[in-house]
Amino acid sequence: MSSDCPFCGIVAGEIPGRIVHETDTVTAFLDANPLAPGHTLVVPNDHYERLDDLSEELARDIFAALHQLTPAVESAVDADGTTVAFNNGSTAGQEVPHVHGHAIPRFADDGGAPIHVVAGDRPDLTDDELDRTAADIRDAR
Ligand code: AMP
Ligand code: ZN
């Protein structure tokens, strides 16, 4: 547990949270400043900052919770879909340094956008550059 982390505080019951799902390893609660009704966060109960700090098993538990919760969240607020995403690292917009998956309900004509808009200008990459990047990713696994 990190003493100044709000999500550790919610998991420990020291900070109020509208908890919607709890297991031995993960907790889900409503976002306090929601982007849409039903905006839900799924966190590991232990403090890890980034996705690559998680064990494979804990990563599975987080995705399993998102998988289970997404239809429940949509049904509770009568949404038409959900954007499920992680801001992984401060450059990607992560403000709370405790891994959290966002499940953001989406509604027809909600004025939002698909996830494609998050990364800024699209790079113009050649086939060779794409081939090299794919090889680099395979080698770095
Ligand atoms: P991110 O930018 O991905 O780090 O998102 C952090 C999210 O946590 C934001 O959507 C905040 O509204 C939300 N948040 C911050 N503090 C709390 C809290 N105490 N309870 C619930 N949600 C919170
Ligand atoms: Zn924490």
PDB file of C-alpha atoms and ligand atoms in Angstrom:
ATOM      1  CA  MET A   1       0.000   0.000   0.000  1.00  0.00           C
ATOM      2  CA  SER A   2       1.185   3.501  -0.840  1.00  0.00           C
ATOM      3  CA  SER A   3       0.187   5.897   1.940  1.00  0.00           C
ATOM      4  CA  ASP A   4      -0.653   8.878  -0.295  1.00  0.00           C
ATOM      5  CA  CYS A   5      -2.474   6.897  -2.990  1.00  0.00           C
ATOM      6  CA  PRO A   6      -6.246   7.476  -3.207  1.00  0.00           C
ATOM      7  CA  PHE A   7      -6.913   4.076  -4.746  1.00  0.00           C
ATOM      8  CA  CYS A   8      -4.976   2.262  -1.990  1.00  0.00           C
ATOM      9  CA  GLY A   9      -7.124   4.306   0.425  1.00  0.00           C
ATOM     10  CA  ILE A  10     -10.360   3.137  -1.238  1.00  0.00           C
ATOM     11  CA  VAL A  11      -9.239  -0.516  -1.258  1.00  0.00           C
ATOM     12  CA  ALA A  12      -8.308  -0.232   2.454  1.00  0.00           C
ATOM     13  CA  GLY A  13     -11.640   1.421   3.304  1.00  0.00           C
ATOM     14  CA  GLU A  14      -9.887   4.587   4.494  1.00  0.00           C
ATOM     15  CA  ILE A  15     -11.240   6.776   1.666  1.00  0.00           C
ATOM     16  CA  PRO A  16     -14.913   6.581   0.666  1.00  0.00           C
ATOM     17  CA  GLY A  17     -15.591   4.877  -2.636  1.00  0.00           C
ATOM     18  CA  ARG A  18     -18.710   3.615  -4.412  1.00  0.00           C
ATOM     19  CA  ILE A  19     -17.491   0.045  -4.701  1.00  0.00           C
ATOM     20  CA  VAL A  20     -19.305  -2.119  -7.253  1.00  0.00           C
ATOM     21  CA  HIS A  21     -17.120  -5.266  -7.276  1.00  0.00           C
ATOM     22  CA  GLU A  22     -14.465  -6.761  -4.990  1.00  0.00           C
ATOM     23  CA  THR A  23     -12.319  -9.885  -5.062  1.00  0.00           C
ATOM     24  CA  ASP A  24      -9.144 -10.917  -3.216  1.00  0.00           C
ATOM     25  CA  THR A  25      -7.068  -9.224  -5.906  1.00  0.00           C
ATOM     26  CA  VAL A  26      -9.121  -6.456  -7.560  1.00  0.00           C
ATOM     27  CA  THR A  27     -11.651  -3.761  -6.672  1.00  0.00           C
ATOM     28  CA  ALA A  28     -13.948  -1.708  -8.901  1.00  0.00           C
ATOM     29  CA  PHE A  29     -15.605   1.564  -7.941  1.00  0.00           C
ATOM     30  CA  LEU A  30     -17.264   4.540  -9.573  1.00  0.00           C
ATOM     31  CA  ASP A  31     -14.999   7.310 -10.810  1.00  0.00           C
ATOM     32  CA  ALA A  32     -15.474  10.347  -8.542  1.00  0.00           C
ATOM     33  CA  ASN A  33     -15.312  12.730 -11.498  1.00  0.00           C
ATOM     34  CA  PRO A  34     -17.087  10.671 -14.165  1.00  0.00           C
ATOM     35  CA  LEU A  35     -16.827  11.241 -17.914  1.00  0.00           C
ATOM     36  CA  ALA A  36     -20.252   9.583 -18.229  1.00  0.00           C
ATOM     37  CA  PRO A  37     -22.843   8.095 -15.865  1.00  0.00           C
ATOM     38  CA  GLY A  38     -21.543   4.720 -14.670  1.00  0.00           C
ATOM     39  CA  HIS A  39     -17.841   5.515 -15.352  1.00  0.00           C
ATOM     40  CA  THR A  40     -16.112   2.739 -13.413  1.00  0.00           C
ATOM     41  CA  LEU A  41     -12.473   2.077 -12.489  1.00  0.00           C
ATOM     42  CA  VAL A  42     -10.962  -1.377 -11.923  1.00  0.00           C
ATOM     43  CA  VAL A  43      -7.778  -1.502  -9.815  1.00  0.00           C
ATOM     44  CA  PRO A  44      -5.496  -4.157  -8.380  1.00  0.00           C
ATOM     45  CA  ASN A  45      -5.818  -4.252  -4.581  1.00  0.00           C
ATOM     46  CA  ASP A  46      -2.041  -3.915  -4.247  1.00  0.00           C
ATOM     47  CA  HIS A  47      -0.250  -0.795  -5.412  1.00  0.00           C
ATOM     48  CA  TYR A  48       1.395  -1.113  -8.831  1.00  0.00           C
ATOM     49  CA  GLU A  49       2.043   1.899 -10.999  1.00  0.00           C
ATOM     50  CA  ARG A  50       2.065   0.591 -14.557  1.00  0.00           C
ATOM     51  CA  LEU A  51       0.646  -2.339 -16.484  1.00  0.00           C
ATOM     52  CA  ASP A  52       4.080  -3.918 -16.893  1.00  0.00           C
ATOM     53  CA  ASP A  53       4.529  -3.926 -13.097  1.00  0.00           C
ATOM     54  CA  LEU A  54       1.658  -6.455 -12.809  1.00  0.00           C
ATOM     55  CA  SER A  55       2.092 -10.202 -12.765  1.00  0.00           C
ATOM     56  CA  GLU A  56       0.422 -11.987 -15.654  1.00  0.00           C
ATOM     57  CA  GLU A  57      -2.086 -13.470 -13.213  1.00  0.00           C
ATOM     58  CA  LEU A  58      -3.056 -10.080 -11.772  1.00  0.00           C
ATOM     59  CA  ALA A  59      -3.368  -8.630 -15.279  1.00  0.00           C
ATOM     60  CA  ARG A  60      -5.775 -11.481 -16.059  1.00  0.00           C
ATOM     61  CA  ASP A  61      -7.774 -10.741 -12.906  1.00  0.00           C
ATOM     62  CA  ILE A  62      -8.138  -7.074 -13.903  1.00  0.00           C
ATOM     63  CA  PHE A  63      -9.269  -7.958 -17.403  1.00  0.00           C
ATOM     64  CA  ALA A  64     -11.654 -10.601 -16.038  1.00  0.00           C
ATOM     65  CA  ALA A  65     -13.252  -7.935 -13.821  1.00  0.00           C
ATOM     66  CA  LEU A  66     -13.592  -5.542 -16.765  1.00  0.00           C
ATOM     67  CA  HIS A  67     -15.080  -8.365 -18.826  1.00  0.00           C
ATOM     68  CA  GLN A  68     -17.619  -9.143 -16.115  1.00  0.00           C
ATOM     69  CA  LEU A  69     -18.447  -5.531 -15.269  1.00  0.00           C
ATOM     70  CA  THR A  70     -18.792  -3.990 -18.706  1.00  0.00           C
ATOM     71  CA  PRO A  71     -22.232  -5.476 -19.444  1.00  0.00           C
ATOM     72  CA  ALA A  72     -23.380  -4.701 -15.877  1.00  0.00           C
ATOM     73  CA  VAL A  73     -22.282  -1.072 -16.183  1.00  0.00           C
ATOM     74  CA  GLU A  74     -23.940  -0.720 -19.594  1.00  0.00           C
ATOM     75  CA  SER A  75     -27.139  -2.234 -18.286  1.00  0.00           C
ATOM     76  CA  ALA A  76     -27.197  -0.074 -15.129  1.00  0.00           C
ATOM     77  CA  VAL A  77     -27.022   3.190 -17.073  1.00  0.00           C
ATOM     78  CA  ASP A  78     -28.674   1.984 -20.294  1.00  0.00           C
ATOM     79  CA  ALA A  79     -25.568   2.682 -22.371  1.00  0.00           C
ATOM     80  CA  ASP A  80     -25.105   1.687 -26.012  1.00  0.00           C
ATOM     81  CA  GLY A  81     -21.420   0.727 -25.651  1.00  0.00           C
ATOM     82  CA  THR A  82     -18.311   1.227 -23.535  1.00  0.00           C
ATOM     83  CA  THR A  83     -14.820   2.617 -24.025  1.00  0.00           C
ATOM     84  CA  VAL A  84     -12.402   0.453 -22.010  1.00  0.00           C
ATOM     85  CA  ALA A  85      -8.920   1.926 -21.627  1.00  0.00           C
ATOM     86  CA  PHE A  86      -5.838   2.378 -19.467  1.00  0.00           C
ATOM     87  CA  ASN A  87      -3.741   5.535 -19.322  1.00  0.00           C
ATOM     88  CA  ASN A  88      -0.410   3.741 -18.866  1.00  0.00           C
ATOM     89  CA  GLY A  89       2.244   6.210 -17.689  1.00  0.00           C
ATOM     90  CA  SER A  90       2.077   9.949 -17.114  1.00  0.00           C
ATOM     91  CA  THR A  91       2.869  10.728 -20.776  1.00  0.00           C
ATOM     92  CA  ALA A  92      -0.286   8.816 -21.680  1.00  0.00           C
ATOM     93  CA  GLY A  93      -2.292  10.911 -19.225  1.00  0.00           C
ATOM     94  CA  GLN A  94      -2.117   8.701 -16.130  1.00  0.00           C
ATOM     95  CA  GLU A  95      -2.698  10.966 -13.147  1.00  0.00           C
ATOM     96  CA  VAL A  96      -3.161   8.419 -10.358  1.00  0.00           C
ATOM     97  CA  PRO A  97      -0.052   6.203 -10.256  1.00  0.00           C
ATOM     98  CA  HIS A  98      -1.979   3.045  -9.328  1.00  0.00           C
ATOM     99  CA  VAL A  99      -2.974   0.901 -12.339  1.00  0.00           C
ATOM    100  CA  HIS A 100      -6.623   1.409 -13.224  1.00  0.00           C
ATOM    101  CA  GLY A 101      -8.783   0.374 -16.134  1.00  0.00           C
ATOM    102  CA  HIS A 102     -11.509   2.805 -17.132  1.00  0.00           C
ATOM    103  CA  ALA A 103     -14.907   1.490 -18.260  1.00  0.00           C
ATOM    104  CA  ILE A 104     -16.623   4.547 -19.720  1.00  0.00           C
ATOM    105  CA  PRO A 105     -20.219   4.026 -20.847  1.00  0.00           C
ATOM    106  CA  ARG A 106     -20.979   5.458 -24.274  1.00  0.00           C
ATOM    107  CA  PHE A 107     -24.241   6.736 -25.635  1.00  0.00           C
ATOM    108  CA  ALA A 108     -25.376   7.549 -29.140  1.00  0.00           C
ATOM    109  CA  ASP A 109     -24.660  11.229 -29.801  1.00  0.00           C
ATOM    110  CA  ASP A 110     -22.726  11.675 -26.516  1.00  0.00           C
ATOM    111  CA  GLY A 111     -20.329  14.051 -28.253  1.00  0.00           C
ATOM    112  CA  GLY A 112     -17.337  11.779 -27.509  1.00  0.00           C
ATOM    113  CA  ALA A 113     -14.879  10.151 -29.882  1.00  0.00           C
ATOM    114  CA  PRO A 114     -13.247   6.771 -30.530  1.00  0.00           C
ATOM    115  CA  ILE A 115      -9.928   5.874 -28.938  1.00  0.00           C
ATOM    116  CA  HIS A 116      -8.127   6.733 -32.205  1.00  0.00           C
ATOM    117  CA  VAL A 117      -8.059  10.409 -31.241  1.00  0.00           C
ATOM    118  CA  VAL A 118      -5.880   9.994 -28.150  1.00  0.00           C
ATOM    119  CA  ALA A 119      -2.416   9.865 -29.720  1.00  0.00           C
ATOM    120  CA  GLY A 120      -2.199  13.141 -31.630  1.00  0.00           C
ATOM    121  CA  ASP A 121      -1.042  13.373 -35.254  1.00  0.00           C
ATOM    122  CA  ARG A 122      -0.857  10.064 -37.127  1.00  0.00           C
ATOM    123  CA  PRO A 123       2.662   9.136 -38.302  1.00  0.00           C
ATOM    124  CA  ASP A 124       3.175   8.464 -42.011  1.00  0.00           C
ATOM    125  CA  LEU A 125       5.094   5.165 -41.913  1.00  0.00           C
ATOM    126  CA  THR A 126       6.452   3.165 -44.832  1.00  0.00           C
ATOM    127  CA  ASP A 127       5.926  -0.592 -45.151  1.00  0.00           C
ATOM    128  CA  ASP A 128       9.614  -1.099 -44.271  1.00  0.00           C
ATOM    129  CA  GLU A 129       9.246   0.955 -41.108  1.00  0.00           C
ATOM    130  CA  LEU A 130       6.128  -1.009 -40.118  1.00  0.00           C
ATOM    131  CA  ASP A 131       7.962  -4.315 -40.769  1.00  0.00           C
ATOM    132  CA  ARG A 132      10.919  -3.171 -38.645  1.00  0.00           C
ATOM    133  CA  THR A 133       8.680  -2.037 -35.792  1.00  0.00           C
ATOM    134  CA  ALA A 134       6.798  -5.334 -35.796  1.00  0.00           C
ATOM    135  CA  ALA A 135      10.135  -7.203 -35.653  1.00  0.00           C
ATOM    136  CA  ASP A 136      11.388  -4.952 -32.824  1.00  0.00           C
ATOM    137  CA  ILE A 137       8.247  -5.631 -30.789  1.00  0.00           C
ATOM    138  CA  ARG A 138       8.553  -9.384 -31.345  1.00  0.00           C
ATOM    139  CA  ASP A 139      12.214  -9.232 -30.234  1.00  0.00           C
ATOM    140  CA  ALA A 140      11.434  -7.154 -27.125  1.00  0.00           C
ATOM    141  CA  ARG A 141       8.776  -9.528 -25.711  1.00  0.00           C
TER     142      ARG A 141
HETATM  143  P1  AMP B   1      -6.110   8.737 -14.939  1.00  0.00           P
HETATM  144  O1  AMP B   1      -5.995  10.048 -15.635  1.00  0.00           O
HETATM  145  O2  AMP B   1      -6.229   7.570 -15.888  1.00  0.00           O
HETATM  146  O3  AMP B   1      -5.026   8.544 -13.907  1.00  0.00           O
HETATM  147  O4  AMP B   1      -7.517   8.762 -14.200  1.00  0.00           O
HETATM  148  C1  AMP B   1      -7.666   8.924 -12.828  1.00  0.00           C
HETATM  149  C2  AMP B   1      -9.141   8.893 -12.560  1.00  0.00           C
HETATM  150  O5  AMP B   1      -9.319   8.693 -11.171  1.00  0.00           O
HETATM  151  C3  AMP B   1      -9.878  10.179 -12.925  1.00  0.00           C
HETATM  152  O6  AMP B   1     -10.922   9.865 -13.841  1.00  0.00           O
HETATM  153  C4  AMP B   1     -10.403  10.701 -11.594  1.00  0.00           C
HETATM  154  O7  AMP B   1     -11.679  11.278 -11.718  1.00  0.00           O
HETATM  155  C5  AMP B   1     -10.428   9.432 -10.759  1.00  0.00           C
HETATM  156  N1  AMP B   1     -10.273   9.619  -9.309  1.00  0.00           N
HETATM  157  C6  AMP B   1      -9.301  10.323  -8.678  1.00  0.00           C
HETATM  158  N2  AMP B   1      -9.449  10.227  -7.338  1.00  0.00           N
HETATM  159  C7  AMP B   1     -10.543   9.441  -7.128  1.00  0.00           C
HETATM  160  C8  AMP B   1     -11.223   8.951  -5.967  1.00  0.00           C
HETATM  161  N3  AMP B   1     -10.811   9.272  -4.728  1.00  0.00           N
HETATM  162  N4  AMP B   1     -12.295   8.152  -6.134  1.00  0.00           N
HETATM  163  C9  AMP B   1     -12.715   7.817  -7.379  1.00  0.00           C
HETATM  164  N5  AMP B   1     -12.130   8.239  -8.502  1.00  0.00           N
HETATM  165  C10 AMP B   1     -11.065   9.046  -8.395  1.00  0.00           C
HETATM  166 ZN    ZN B   2      -2.159   2.728  -4.670  1.00  0.00          ZN
END
